mmCIF file of C-alpha atoms in Angstrom:
data_model
loop_
_atom_site.group_PDB
_atom_site.id
_atom_site.type_symbol
_atom_site.label_atom_id
_atom_site.label_comp_id
_atom_site.label_asym_id
_atom_site.label_seq_id
_atom_site.Cartn_x
_atom_site.Cartn_y
_atom_site.Cartn_z
ATOM 1 C CA UNK A 1 8.011 25.817 -17.557
ATOM 2 C CA UNK A 2 7.330 22.501 -16.838
ATOM 3 C CA UNK A 3 6.051 22.249 -12.617
ATOM 4 C CA UNK A 4 8.674 19.422 -12.313
ATOM 5 C CA UNK A 5 11.374 20.831 -13.748
ATOM 6 C CA UNK A 6 12.151 22.152 -10.254
ATOM 7 C CA UNK A 7 14.803 20.458 -9.873
ATOM 8 C CA UNK A 8 17.037 20.795 -6.038
ATOM 9 C CA UNK A 9 18.939 24.799 -7.036
ATOM 10 C CA UNK A 10 15.761 25.664 -8.796
ATOM 11 C CA UNK A 11 13.800 23.863 -5.920
ATOM 12 C CA UNK A 12 15.154 25.438 -3.544
ATOM 13 C CA UNK A 13 15.047 28.891 -5.044
ATOM 14 C CA UNK A 14 11.323 27.940 -5.075
ATOM 15 C CA UNK A 15 11.133 27.146 -1.815
ATOM 16 C CA UNK A 16 12.532 30.626 -0.785
ATOM 17 C CA UNK A 17 10.133 32.309 -3.073
ATOM 18 C CA UNK A 18 6.778 30.535 -1.459
ATOM 19 C CA UNK A 19 8.494 30.753 2.260
ATOM 20 C CA UNK A 20 8.114 34.256 1.620
ATOM 21 C CA UNK A 21 4.048 33.770 1.802
ATOM 22 C CA UNK A 22 4.881 32.191 5.393
ATOM 23 C CA UNK A 23 5.454 34.337 8.461
ATOM 24 C CA UNK A 24 9.220 34.271 9.799
ATOM 25 C CA UNK A 25 9.575 31.486 6.368
ATOM 26 C CA UNK A 26 12.353 33.595 5.320
ATOM 27 C CA UNK A 27 14.577 33.235 8.263
ATOM 28 C CA UNK A 28 14.879 29.947 8.210
ATOM 29 C CA UNK A 29 17.136 28.124 7.192
ATOM 30 C CA UNK A 30 14.285 24.935 6.485
ATOM 31 C CA UNK A 31 10.678 25.016 6.162
ATOM 32 C CA UNK A 32 9.246 22.853 9.277
ATOM 33 C CA UNK A 33 6.205 20.036 9.063
ATOM 34 C CA UNK A 34 3.450 22.866 9.938
ATOM 35 C CA UNK A 35 4.838 24.894 6.957
ATOM 36 C CA UNK A 36 4.499 22.590 4.626
ATOM 37 C CA UNK A 37 1.043 21.837 5.502
ATOM 38 C CA UNK A 38 0.343 25.558 5.342
ATOM 39 C CA UNK A 39 1.919 26.286 2.325
ATOM 40 C CA UNK A 40 -0.046 23.194 0.932
ATOM 41 C CA UNK A 41 -3.144 24.799 1.363
ATOM 42 C CA UNK A 42 -1.811 27.738 -1.149
ATOM 43 C CA UNK A 43 -0.322 25.172 -3.572
ATOM 44 C CA UNK A 44 0.163 21.888 -2.933
ATOM 45 C CA UNK A 45 2.553 21.310 -5.340
ATOM 46 C CA UNK A 46 4.943 23.099 -4.540
ATOM 47 C CA UNK A 47 5.207 22.459 -0.721
ATOM 48 C CA UNK A 48 5.675 19.037 -2.072
ATOM 49 C CA UNK A 49 8.717 19.999 -3.625
ATOM 50 C CA UNK A 50 9.762 21.246 -0.095
ATOM 51 C CA UNK A 51 8.590 18.619 1.703
ATOM 52 C CA UNK A 52 11.061 16.819 -1.040
ATOM 53 C CA UNK A 53 14.051 20.051 -0.545
ATOM 54 C CA UNK A 54 13.560 18.520 3.348
ATOM 55 C CA UNK A 55 12.996 14.962 3.059
ATOM 56 C CA UNK A 56 14.663 13.218 0.607
ATOM 57 C CA UNK A 57 18.431 13.528 2.358
ATOM 58 C CA UNK A 58 17.711 11.979 5.576
ATOM 59 C CA UNK A 59 15.727 9.759 3.780
ATOM 60 C CA UNK A 60 18.029 8.046 1.168
ATOM 61 C CA UNK A 61 21.390 7.862 3.854
ATOM 62 C CA UNK A 62 18.494 6.243 6.197
ATOM 63 C CA UNK A 63 18.182 3.422 3.257
ATOM 64 C CA UNK A 64 21.657 3.190 2.274
ATOM 65 C CA UNK A 65 23.128 2.850 5.584
ATOM 66 C CA UNK A 66 19.582 0.279 6.579
ATOM 67 C CA UNK A 67 20.360 -1.557 2.681
ATOM 68 C CA UNK A 68 24.209 -0.897 2.552
ATOM 69 C CA UNK A 69 23.484 -0.847 -1.296
ATOM 70 C CA UNK A 70 23.113 2.782 -3.513
ATOM 71 C CA UNK A 71 20.927 1.698 -5.901
ATOM 72 C CA UNK A 72 18.395 0.078 -3.138
ATOM 73 C CA UNK A 73 18.293 3.482 -1.308
ATOM 74 C CA UNK A 74 17.047 5.476 -4.181
ATOM 75 C CA UNK A 75 14.738 3.582 -5.492
ATOM 76 C CA UNK A 76 13.042 3.407 -1.233
ATOM 77 C CA UNK A 77 13.381 6.846 -0.627
ATOM 78 C CA UNK A 78 11.993 7.680 -3.817
ATOM 79 C CA UNK A 79 9.274 5.432 -3.502
ATOM 80 C CA UNK A 80 8.891 6.937 -0.040
ATOM 81 C CA UNK A 81 8.045 10.544 -2.009
ATOM 82 C CA UNK A 82 6.304 9.476 -4.833
ATOM 83 C CA UNK A 83 4.014 7.584 -2.100
ATOM 84 C CA UNK A 84 3.741 10.425 -0.357
ATOM 85 C CA UNK A 85 2.901 12.386 -3.309
ATOM 86 C CA UNK A 86 -0.130 9.976 -4.106
ATOM 87 C CA UNK A 87 -1.320 9.732 -0.264
ATOM 88 C CA UNK A 88 -4.134 12.386 0.226
ATOM 89 C CA UNK A 89 -3.715 13.301 3.587
ATOM 90 C CA UNK A 90 -0.303 14.053 3.736
ATOM 91 C CA UNK A 91 -0.507 17.805 4.074
ATOM 92 C CA UNK A 92 -3.567 17.326 6.837
ATOM 93 C CA UNK A 93 -3.473 18.962 10.614
ATOM 94 C CA UNK A 94 -3.165 15.788 11.859
ATOM 95 C CA UNK A 95 -1.265 14.151 9.612
ATOM 96 C CA UNK A 96 2.723 13.441 11.245
ATOM 97 C CA UNK A 97 4.424 13.634 7.888
ATOM 98 C CA UNK A 98 7.866 12.734 9.077
ATOM 99 C CA UNK A 99 6.767 9.665 11.083
ATOM 100 C CA UNK A 100 4.738 8.017 7.691
ATOM 101 C CA UNK A 101 7.552 8.866 5.860
ATOM 102 C CA UNK A 102 10.461 6.909 8.097
ATOM 103 C CA UNK A 103 7.484 3.840 8.334
ATOM 104 C CA UNK A 104 7.193 3.851 4.441
ATOM 105 C CA UNK A 105 11.283 3.695 4.258
ATOM 106 C CA UNK A 106 11.165 1.709 7.231
ATOM 107 C CA UNK A 107 8.679 -1.055 5.531
ATOM 108 C CA UNK A 108 10.616 -0.833 2.338
ATOM 109 C CA UNK A 109 14.309 -1.327 3.696
ATOM 110 C CA UNK A 110 12.404 -4.195 5.847
ATOM 111 C CA UNK A 111 10.851 -6.043 2.258
ATOM 112 C CA UNK A 112 13.976 -5.181 0.336
ATOM 113 C CA UNK A 113 16.872 -7.045 3.456
ATOM 114 C CA UNK A 114 14.112 -10.132 3.914
ATOM 115 C CA UNK A 115 14.014 -10.973 -0.153
ATOM 116 C CA UNK A 116 17.718 -9.873 -0.165
ATOM 117 C CA UNK A 117 18.593 -12.460 2.393
ATOM 118 C CA UNK A 118 16.441 -15.168 0.586
ATOM 119 C CA UNK A 119 18.826 -14.478 -2.264
ATOM 120 C CA UNK A 120 22.154 -14.338 -0.408
ATOM 121 C CA UNK A 121 20.930 -17.787 0.985
ATOM 122 C CA UNK A 122 20.720 -18.955 -2.267
ATOM 123 C CA UNK A 123 23.586 -17.378 -3.825
ATOM 124 C CA UNK A 124 25.832 -17.017 -0.361
ATOM 125 C CA UNK A 125 27.307 -13.484 -1.665
ATOM 126 C CA UNK A 126 28.521 -11.053 0.500
ATOM 127 C CA UNK A 127 26.981 -7.770 1.195
ATOM 128 C CA UNK A 128 30.254 -6.186 2.333
ATOM 129 C CA UNK A 129 31.098 -6.382 -1.680
ATOM 130 C CA UNK A 130 28.352 -3.751 -2.489
ATOM 131 C CA UNK A 131 28.889 -1.426 -0.309
ATOM 132 C CA UNK A 132 28.872 2.130 -1.404
ATOM 133 C CA UNK A 133 31.992 3.046 -3.838
ATOM 134 C CA UNK A 134 32.502 6.752 -1.973
ATOM 135 C CA UNK A 135 35.378 8.836 -2.945
ATOM 136 C CA UNK A 136 38.175 8.383 -0.920
ATOM 137 C CA UNK A 137 39.843 11.681 -0.133
ATOM 138 C CA UNK A 138 42.282 12.251 2.736
ATOM 139 C CA UNK A 139 39.663 13.312 4.823
ATOM 140 C CA UNK A 140 37.291 10.138 4.860
ATOM 141 C CA UNK A 141 40.531 7.706 5.382
ATOM 142 C CA UNK A 142 40.418 8.464 8.629
ATOM 143 C CA UNK A 143 37.521 8.154 9.492
ATOM 144 C CA UNK A 144 36.307 4.466 7.321
ATOM 145 C CA UNK A 145 37.931 2.710 10.437
ATOM 146 C CA UNK A 146 35.283 3.345 12.494
ATOM 147 C CA UNK A 147 32.840 3.937 10.014
ATOM 148 C CA UNK A 148 33.634 0.550 8.748
ATOM 149 C CA UNK A 149 33.423 -1.547 12.105
ATOM 150 C CA UNK A 150 30.274 0.872 12.927
ATOM 151 C CA UNK A 151 28.956 -0.209 9.790
ATOM 152 C CA UNK A 152 29.739 -4.612 10.384
ATOM 153 C CA UNK A 153 28.187 -4.088 13.891
ATOM 154 C CA UNK A 154 25.093 -2.896 12.912
ATOM 155 C CA UNK A 155 25.107 -5.525 10.069
ATOM 156 C CA UNK A 156 25.318 -7.568 12.686
ATOM 157 C CA UNK A 157 22.215 -6.847 14.566
ATOM 158 C CA UNK A 158 18.525 -8.184 13.075
ATOM 159 C CA UNK A 159 16.852 -5.469 11.218
ATOM 160 C CA UNK A 160 14.449 -4.095 14.030
ATOM 161 C CA UNK A 161 17.157 -3.233 16.135
ATOM 162 C CA UNK A 162 19.769 -2.169 13.256
ATOM 163 C CA UNK A 163 16.461 0.502 12.143
ATOM 164 C CA UNK A 164 15.866 1.897 15.632
ATOM 165 C CA UNK A 165 19.228 2.704 16.378
ATOM 166 C CA UNK A 166 19.367 4.484 13.075
ATOM 167 C CA UNK A 167 15.707 5.341 13.388
ATOM 168 C CA UNK A 168 17.245 7.362 17.288
ATOM 169 C CA UNK A 169 21.172 7.619 17.109
ATOM 170 C CA UNK A 170 21.500 8.529 13.136
ATOM 171 C CA UNK A 171 18.350 9.870 12.266
ATOM 172 C CA UNK A 172 17.901 11.895 15.841
ATOM 173 C CA UNK A 173 14.043 11.362 15.785
ATOM 174 C CA UNK A 174 11.813 11.561 19.778
ATOM 175 C CA UNK A 175 11.316 8.711 21.251
ATOM 176 C CA UNK A 176 7.929 10.097 20.779
ATOM 177 C CA UNK A 177 8.537 10.182 16.572
ATOM 178 C CA UNK A 178 9.984 7.258 16.943
ATOM 179 C CA UNK A 179 7.383 5.158 18.328
ATOM 180 C CA UNK A 180 4.669 6.911 15.346
ATOM 181 C CA UNK A 181 6.780 5.616 12.902
ATOM 182 C CA UNK A 182 6.959 1.747 14.493
ATOM 183 C CA UNK A 183 3.514 1.661 15.416
ATOM 184 C CA UNK A 184 4.116 0.492 19.122
ATOM 185 C CA UNK A 185 3.734 2.113 22.184
ATOM 186 C CA UNK A 186 6.899 4.458 24.215
ATOM 187 C CA UNK A 187 7.594 1.298 26.460
ATOM 188 C CA UNK A 188 8.172 -0.847 23.551
ATOM 189 C CA UNK A 189 10.350 1.544 22.022
ATOM 190 C CA UNK A 190 11.752 1.979 25.190
ATOM 191 C CA UNK A 191 12.572 -1.549 25.580
ATOM 192 C CA UNK A 192 13.581 -2.797 21.905
ATOM 193 C CA UNK A 193 15.781 0.575 22.227
ATOM 194 C CA UNK A 194 17.752 -1.151 25.190
ATOM 195 C CA UNK A 195 17.893 -4.208 23.470
ATOM 196 C CA UNK A 196 19.811 -3.018 20.697
ATOM 197 C CA UNK A 197 21.669 -0.704 22.595
ATOM 198 C CA UNK A 198 22.931 -4.491 24.327
ATOM 199 C CA UNK A 199 23.703 -6.493 21.318
ATOM 200 C CA UNK A 200 25.372 -3.131 19.016
ATOM 201 C CA UNK A 201 27.936 -3.289 21.940
ATOM 202 C CA UNK A 202 27.982 -6.579 22.235
ATOM 203 C CA UNK A 203 28.939 -6.719 18.377
ATOM 204 C CA UNK A 204 31.596 -3.747 17.935
ATOM 205 C CA UNK A 205 33.297 -5.907 21.119
ATOM 206 C CA UNK A 206 33.108 -9.130 18.845
ATOM 207 C CA UNK A 207 34.804 -6.700 16.183
ATOM 208 C CA UNK A 208 37.651 -5.205 18.362
ATOM 209 C CA UNK B 1 10.824 5.022 42.223
ATOM 210 C CA UNK B 2 9.740 1.753 40.938
ATOM 211 C CA UNK B 3 11.451 -0.846 39.218
ATOM 212 C CA UNK B 4 8.703 -1.128 36.467
ATOM 213 C CA UNK B 5 8.837 2.466 35.499
ATOM 214 C CA UNK B 6 13.077 2.476 35.224
ATOM 215 C CA UNK B 7 12.784 0.415 32.647
ATOM 216 C CA UNK B 8 11.086 3.837 30.585
ATOM 217 C CA UNK B 9 12.866 6.154 32.307
ATOM 218 C CA UNK B 10 16.232 3.952 31.375
ATOM 219 C CA UNK B 11 17.336 4.615 28.172
ATOM 220 C CA UNK B 12 16.125 8.267 27.799
ATOM 221 C CA UNK B 13 18.526 8.724 30.986
ATOM 222 C CA UNK B 14 21.672 7.824 29.168
ATOM 223 C CA UNK B 15 20.377 9.137 26.421
ATOM 224 C CA UNK B 16 20.715 12.579 28.344
ATOM 225 C CA UNK B 17 17.355 12.993 27.071
ATOM 226 C CA UNK B 18 15.323 13.187 30.447
ATOM 227 C CA UNK B 19 14.201 16.624 32.614
ATOM 228 C CA UNK B 20 16.323 18.020 35.473
ATOM 229 C CA UNK B 21 14.484 17.064 37.748
ATOM 230 C CA UNK B 22 13.833 13.139 37.124
ATOM 231 C CA UNK B 23 17.476 12.348 36.000
ATOM 232 C CA UNK B 24 17.596 13.311 40.483
ATOM 233 C CA UNK B 25 15.077 10.567 40.878
ATOM 234 C CA UNK B 26 16.575 7.713 38.556
ATOM 235 C CA UNK B 27 20.026 8.413 39.976
ATOM 236 C CA UNK B 28 19.055 8.054 43.512
ATOM 237 C CA UNK B 29 17.647 4.155 42.232
ATOM 238 C CA UNK B 30 20.005 3.329 40.736
ATOM 239 C CA UNK B 31 22.233 3.748 43.415
ATOM 240 C CA UNK B 32 20.016 1.653 45.754
ATOM 241 C CA UNK B 33 19.000 -0.944 42.905
ATOM 242 C CA UNK B 34 21.673 -2.666 41.821
ATOM 243 C CA UNK B 35 19.282 -5.273 39.321
ATOM 244 C CA UNK B 36 18.345 -1.641 37.469
ATOM 245 C CA UNK B 37 21.815 -0.809 37.399
ATOM 246 C CA UNK B 38 23.129 -4.184 35.785
ATOM 247 C CA UNK B 39 20.750 -3.249 33.103
ATOM 248 C CA UNK B 40 21.680 0.291 32.844
ATOM 249 C CA UNK B 41 25.535 -1.230 32.202
ATOM 250 C CA UNK B 42 24.594 -3.693 29.996
ATOM 251 C CA UNK B 43 22.632 -0.651 27.211
ATOM 252 C CA UNK B 44 26.361 0.725 27.396
ATOM 253 C CA UNK B 45 26.993 4.615 25.987
ATOM 254 C CA UNK B 46 24.995 6.189 24.029
ATOM 255 C CA UNK B 47 25.594 4.844 20.514
ATOM 256 C CA UNK B 48 27.523 7.327 18.772
ATOM 257 C CA UNK B 49 26.538 7.135 15.016
ATOM 258 C CA UNK B 50 27.907 10.482 14.227
ATOM 259 C CA UNK B 51 30.952 8.557 11.872
ATOM 260 C CA UNK B 52 28.261 7.180 9.425
ATOM 261 C CA UNK B 53 28.055 10.731 6.963
ATOM 262 C CA UNK B 54 25.353 12.745 6.523
ATOM 263 C CA UNK B 55 26.103 14.334 2.838
ATOM 264 C CA UNK B 56 28.365 12.527 0.923
ATOM 265 C CA UNK B 57 27.206 12.849 -3.033
ATOM 266 C CA UNK B 58 27.199 15.280 -5.064
ATOM 267 C CA UNK B 59 24.961 18.107 -6.433
ATOM 268 C CA UNK B 60 25.284 16.076 -9.797
ATOM 269 C CA UNK B 61 23.448 13.140 -8.030
ATOM 270 C CA UNK B 62 21.482 14.580 -6.306
ATOM 271 C CA UNK B 63 19.880 16.920 -9.738
ATOM 272 C CA UNK B 64 19.467 13.260 -10.862
ATOM 273 C CA UNK B 65 17.823 12.171 -8.449
ATOM 274 C CA UNK B 66 15.260 14.551 -8.418
ATOM 275 C CA UNK B 67 14.960 14.272 -12.065
ATOM 276 C CA UNK B 68 14.142 10.489 -11.419
ATOM 277 C CA UNK B 69 12.044 11.606 -8.893
ATOM 278 C CA UNK B 70 9.594 13.370 -10.666
ATOM 279 C CA UNK B 71 9.898 10.991 -13.419
ATOM 280 C CA UNK B 72 8.564 8.205 -11.463
ATOM 281 C CA UNK B 73 5.952 10.630 -10.194
ATOM 282 C CA UNK B 74 4.510 11.760 -13.667
ATOM 283 C CA UNK B 75 4.456 8.003 -14.666
ATOM 284 C CA UNK B 76 2.844 6.563 -11.584
ATOM 285 C CA UNK B 77 0.007 9.619 -12.019
ATOM 286 C CA UNK B 78 -0.566 8.841 -16.269
ATOM 287 C CA UNK B 79 -1.193 5.215 -14.410
ATOM 288 C CA UNK B 80 -3.415 6.291 -11.608
ATOM 289 C CA UNK B 81 -6.151 8.196 -13.962
ATOM 290 C CA UNK B 82 -6.187 5.165 -16.202
ATOM 291 C CA UNK B 83 -6.355 2.998 -12.559
ATOM 292 C CA UNK B 84 -9.292 5.651 -11.573
ATOM 293 C CA UNK B 85 -11.291 4.549 -13.756
ATOM 294 C CA UNK B 86 -11.225 0.852 -12.500
ATOM 295 C CA UNK B 87 -11.482 2.483 -8.652
ATOM 296 C CA UNK B 88 -14.843 1.786 -6.894
ATOM 297 C CA UNK B 89 -15.286 5.411 -8.091
ATOM 298 C CA UNK B 90 -14.621 5.103 -11.177
ATOM 299 C CA UNK B 91 -16.627 1.812 -11.724
ATOM 300 C CA UNK B 92 -19.967 3.741 -9.786
ATOM 301 C CA UNK B 93 -19.822 6.605 -12.166
ATOM 302 C CA UNK B 94 -19.282 3.647 -15.233
ATOM 303 C CA UNK B 95 -21.990 1.605 -13.898
ATOM 304 C CA UNK B 96 -24.456 5.310 -13.240
ATOM 305 C CA UNK B 97 -23.638 5.899 -17.101
ATOM 306 C CA UNK B 98 -24.641 1.509 -18.093
ATOM 307 C CA UNK B 99 -27.388 2.082 -16.164
ATOM 308 C CA UNK B 100 -28.847 5.647 -17.045
ATOM 309 C CA UNK B 101 -28.193 4.637 -21.059
ATOM 310 C CA UNK B 102 -29.810 1.364 -20.821
ATOM 311 C CA UNK B 103 -32.772 3.439 -18.484
ATOM 312 C CA UNK B 104 -32.799 5.791 -22.011
ATOM 313 C CA UNK B 105 -32.132 4.076 -25.230
ATOM 314 C CA UNK B 106 -34.231 0.924 -24.587
ATOM 315 C CA UNK B 107 -37.441 2.223 -23.726
ATOM 316 C CA UNK B 108 -36.998 4.772 -26.548
ATOM 317 C CA UNK B 109 -35.798 1.397 -29.304
ATOM 318 C CA UNK B 110 -39.305 -0.311 -28.408
ATOM 319 C CA UNK B 111 -41.124 3.247 -29.249
ATOM 320 C CA UNK B 112 -39.160 3.290 -32.161
ATOM 321 C CA UNK B 113 -39.342 0.486 -33.887
ATOM 322 C CA UNK B 114 -42.606 -1.086 -31.933
ATOM 323 C CA UNK B 115 -43.345 -4.797 -30.610
ATOM 324 C CA UNK B 116 -42.074 -7.018 -32.454
ATOM 325 C CA UNK B 117 -45.176 -9.582 -34.023
ATOM 326 C CA UNK B 118 -45.362 -12.934 -32.097
ATOM 327 C CA UNK B 119 -44.676 -16.178 -34.018
ATOM 328 C CA UNK B 120 -47.981 -17.599 -34.655
ATOM 329 C CA UNK B 121 -48.641 -20.917 -36.537
ATOM 330 C CA UNK B 122 -51.560 -20.345 -39.017
ATOM 331 C CA UNK B 123 -54.644 -20.787 -37.582
ATOM 332 C CA UNK B 124 -56.674 -23.562 -40.672
ATOM 333 C CA UNK B 125 -60.333 -22.001 -39.649
ATOM 334 C CA UNK B 126 -59.108 -18.696 -40.443
ATOM 335 C CA UNK B 127 -58.225 -19.780 -43.966
ATOM 336 C CA UNK B 128 -61.560 -22.220 -44.604
ATOM 337 C CA UNK B 129 -60.202 -25.171 -43.650
ATOM 338 C CA UNK B 130 -62.778 -27.180 -42.019
ATOM 339 C CA UNK B 131 -62.342 -30.481 -39.767
ATOM 340 C CA UNK B 132 -64.704 -33.271 -39.804
ATOM 341 C CA UNK B 133 -63.972 -35.477 -37.806
ATOM 342 C CA UNK B 134 -65.632 -38.169 -36.781
ATOM 343 C CA UNK B 135 -65.280 -40.682 -33.667
ATOM 344 C CA UNK B 136 -62.482 -42.666 -33.004
ATOM 345 C CA UNK B 137 -60.694 -45.562 -30.500
ATOM 346 C CA UNK B 138 -63.782 -47.804 -30.791
ATOM 347 C CA UNK B 139 -62.274 -49.735 -28.681
ATOM 348 C CA UNK B 140 -63.627 -49.882 -24.840
ATOM 349 C CA UNK B 141 -67.112 -48.067 -23.476
ATOM 350 C CA UNK B 142 -65.736 -45.007 -23.383
ATOM 351 C CA UNK B 143 -65.614 -43.121 -26.711
ATOM 352 C CA UNK B 144 -64.270 -38.984 -27.424
ATOM 353 C CA UNK B 145 -66.535 -36.778 -28.408
ATOM 354 C CA UNK B 146 -64.267 -34.235 -30.700
ATOM 355 C CA UNK B 147 -66.598 -31.816 -31.893
ATOM 356 C CA UNK B 148 -65.410 -30.055 -35.174
ATOM 357 C CA UNK B 149 -66.499 -26.797 -36.369
ATOM 358 C CA UNK B 150 -69.249 -27.918 -39.261
ATOM 359 C CA UNK B 151 -71.680 -30.373 -36.525
ATOM 360 C CA UNK B 152 -71.943 -28.285 -33.396
ATOM 361 C CA UNK B 153 -70.247 -25.271 -30.924
ATOM 362 C CA UNK B 154 -66.063 -25.549 -30.562
ATOM 363 C CA UNK B 155 -66.084 -26.955 -26.686
ATOM 364 C CA UNK B 156 -64.208 -29.725 -26.936
ATOM 365 C CA UNK B 157 -63.919 -31.848 -23.489
ATOM 366 C CA UNK B 158 -60.584 -33.527 -22.416
ATOM 367 C CA UNK B 159 -61.249 -36.981 -20.681
ATOM 368 C CA UNK B 160 -59.450 -37.196 -17.067
ATOM 369 C CA UNK B 161 -56.829 -38.813 -16.758
ATOM 370 C CA UNK B 162 -59.405 -41.939 -15.038
ATOM 371 C CA UNK B 163 -61.691 -41.190 -18.084
ATOM 372 C CA UNK B 164 -58.353 -41.933 -20.640
ATOM 373 C CA UNK B 165 -59.368 -45.622 -22.503
ATOM 374 C CA UNK B 166 -56.576 -48.125 -22.555
ATOM 375 C CA UNK B 167 -53.862 -47.726 -26.038
ATOM 376 C CA UNK B 168 -55.718 -49.230 -28.914
ATOM 377 C CA UNK B 169 -54.002 -52.315 -29.792
ATOM 378 C CA UNK B 170 -53.968 -53.367 -33.155
ATOM 379 C CA UNK B 171 -51.452 -56.258 -34.240
ATOM 380 C CA UNK B 172 -48.577 -56.232 -30.978
ATOM 381 C CA UNK B 173 -48.452 -52.325 -31.837
ATOM 382 C CA UNK B 174 -49.087 -49.134 -29.816
ATOM 383 C CA UNK B 175 -50.449 -46.158 -32.530
ATOM 384 C CA UNK B 176 -50.059 -43.840 -29.189
ATOM 385 C CA UNK B 177 -46.255 -44.644 -29.618
ATOM 386 C CA UNK B 178 -46.379 -45.053 -32.505
ATOM 387 C CA UNK B 179 -43.516 -48.307 -31.888
ATOM 388 C CA UNK B 180 -43.291 -51.935 -31.419
ATOM 389 C CA UNK B 181 -44.390 -53.016 -28.048
ATOM 390 C CA UNK B 182 -45.561 -56.869 -26.365
ATOM 391 C CA UNK B 183 -48.861 -57.990 -25.992
ATOM 392 C CA UNK B 184 -50.726 -56.044 -23.870
#
C-alpha cells in the first residue's frame, strides 16, 4: 500500500498503532507535540501523518474565519501542512510546532487578504457573497444570527486584530504561544489584544 | 503595583487567566486607579467566539482534503528533487564532478594524442634557397649591411631608431609605405 493512501480513517488507525510505541500514548485521544517529536525519531512519515490529523481542522477553521472563503481556507491550510512536511527542523526538540503552523497559516491568510483587498478595490465585490455555504439545520439556525453578527464584527477589524482574537479566543492559544506565533513580545501581545478587544466591542455595538 | 505593569496584567485578568495571588493585586490596583479602571472597562468582556463552529464539515470533505494534501506533497517532493540539483548543495556536487572530469580527461587526452605540431613557415634555408643580398638604400651616409648566408655569419645587426635612415624618396613615392606622399 502506498504510504500516502493514509487518509483520515486510515490515518487515525495508524496513529493508534504508532501510539503504542509511546508510553501512555494509547490512552490519550490526541497526540501532543512532544509525543509527535518522539514518534518522529522512530518513523518521521507516521509522525507527520499524525500531525496532519491533529492540526488540519484547527488550521482550516482558523483560515476559514480569517478569509471567509472555503477554497482559500483549504489552500492555505494545505499549504501550511505541505511546508511543514518540507521543514527539516519540524520535529527538532526545540521546535515549536503549534506556533510555527499558526504563524505560517496566519501569514498566508494575510497575503491572501492583502491581494483580495486589492481586487476588491478594483471590482468592489462584497466578500459576504462568498461566505462558505453551510447546510442550514435546525440546530444551526439558532446560532446563525449570533454567528453572523460576530463574523460581521470581526470583518470590520484590521487583519492583525482579527488574527490575534481568533488565535486567543477561538484557537485557545496561550499568550506565550501567540507571542511565538506572531514573533513579538508578550507585552505587545497584551497591548494588541487589548486594542483588538476594544475595536471588537465597538464593532459589535455598531452591528447592534 | 505600578500602572505600567498593570497593562500587561489586565488582559489575563479579564480572561481569568491570572494566578490567584496576582488577581488580588490587580483588584486592589483597580480600586485605587481610575485610569486603569477605565482601560479595563474599554476592553470589554472576554470575547465569546464559541458561536464559530469547530467542525461543520463531513468526513467526506476531510477525506478529500487529505487526498489533495498528500497529492500536493507528492508533487512538491518530485519538484524538489529536481530543484535540489540546482540548490547550493547540488551545485557543489555538480561543480566537483565537473572539476574531477576536467582533471582526469584533459591530461588523459593530451597523453593519448600527444602535443599538436606547431604551425611553422618553411625555412628557406632548410630548403637550400640562399639569399645573396647586396646593400641597398644608398641615400644617406649610413647603409645597412644584410649579411647573406654565403658571405658571412648569420648575425644581422639592426639599426637603432637614431641610426635609421630617412626614407628613400624617388619621384615622390615613399617605398616604405608604398603610398604617394608629398615632397619631403
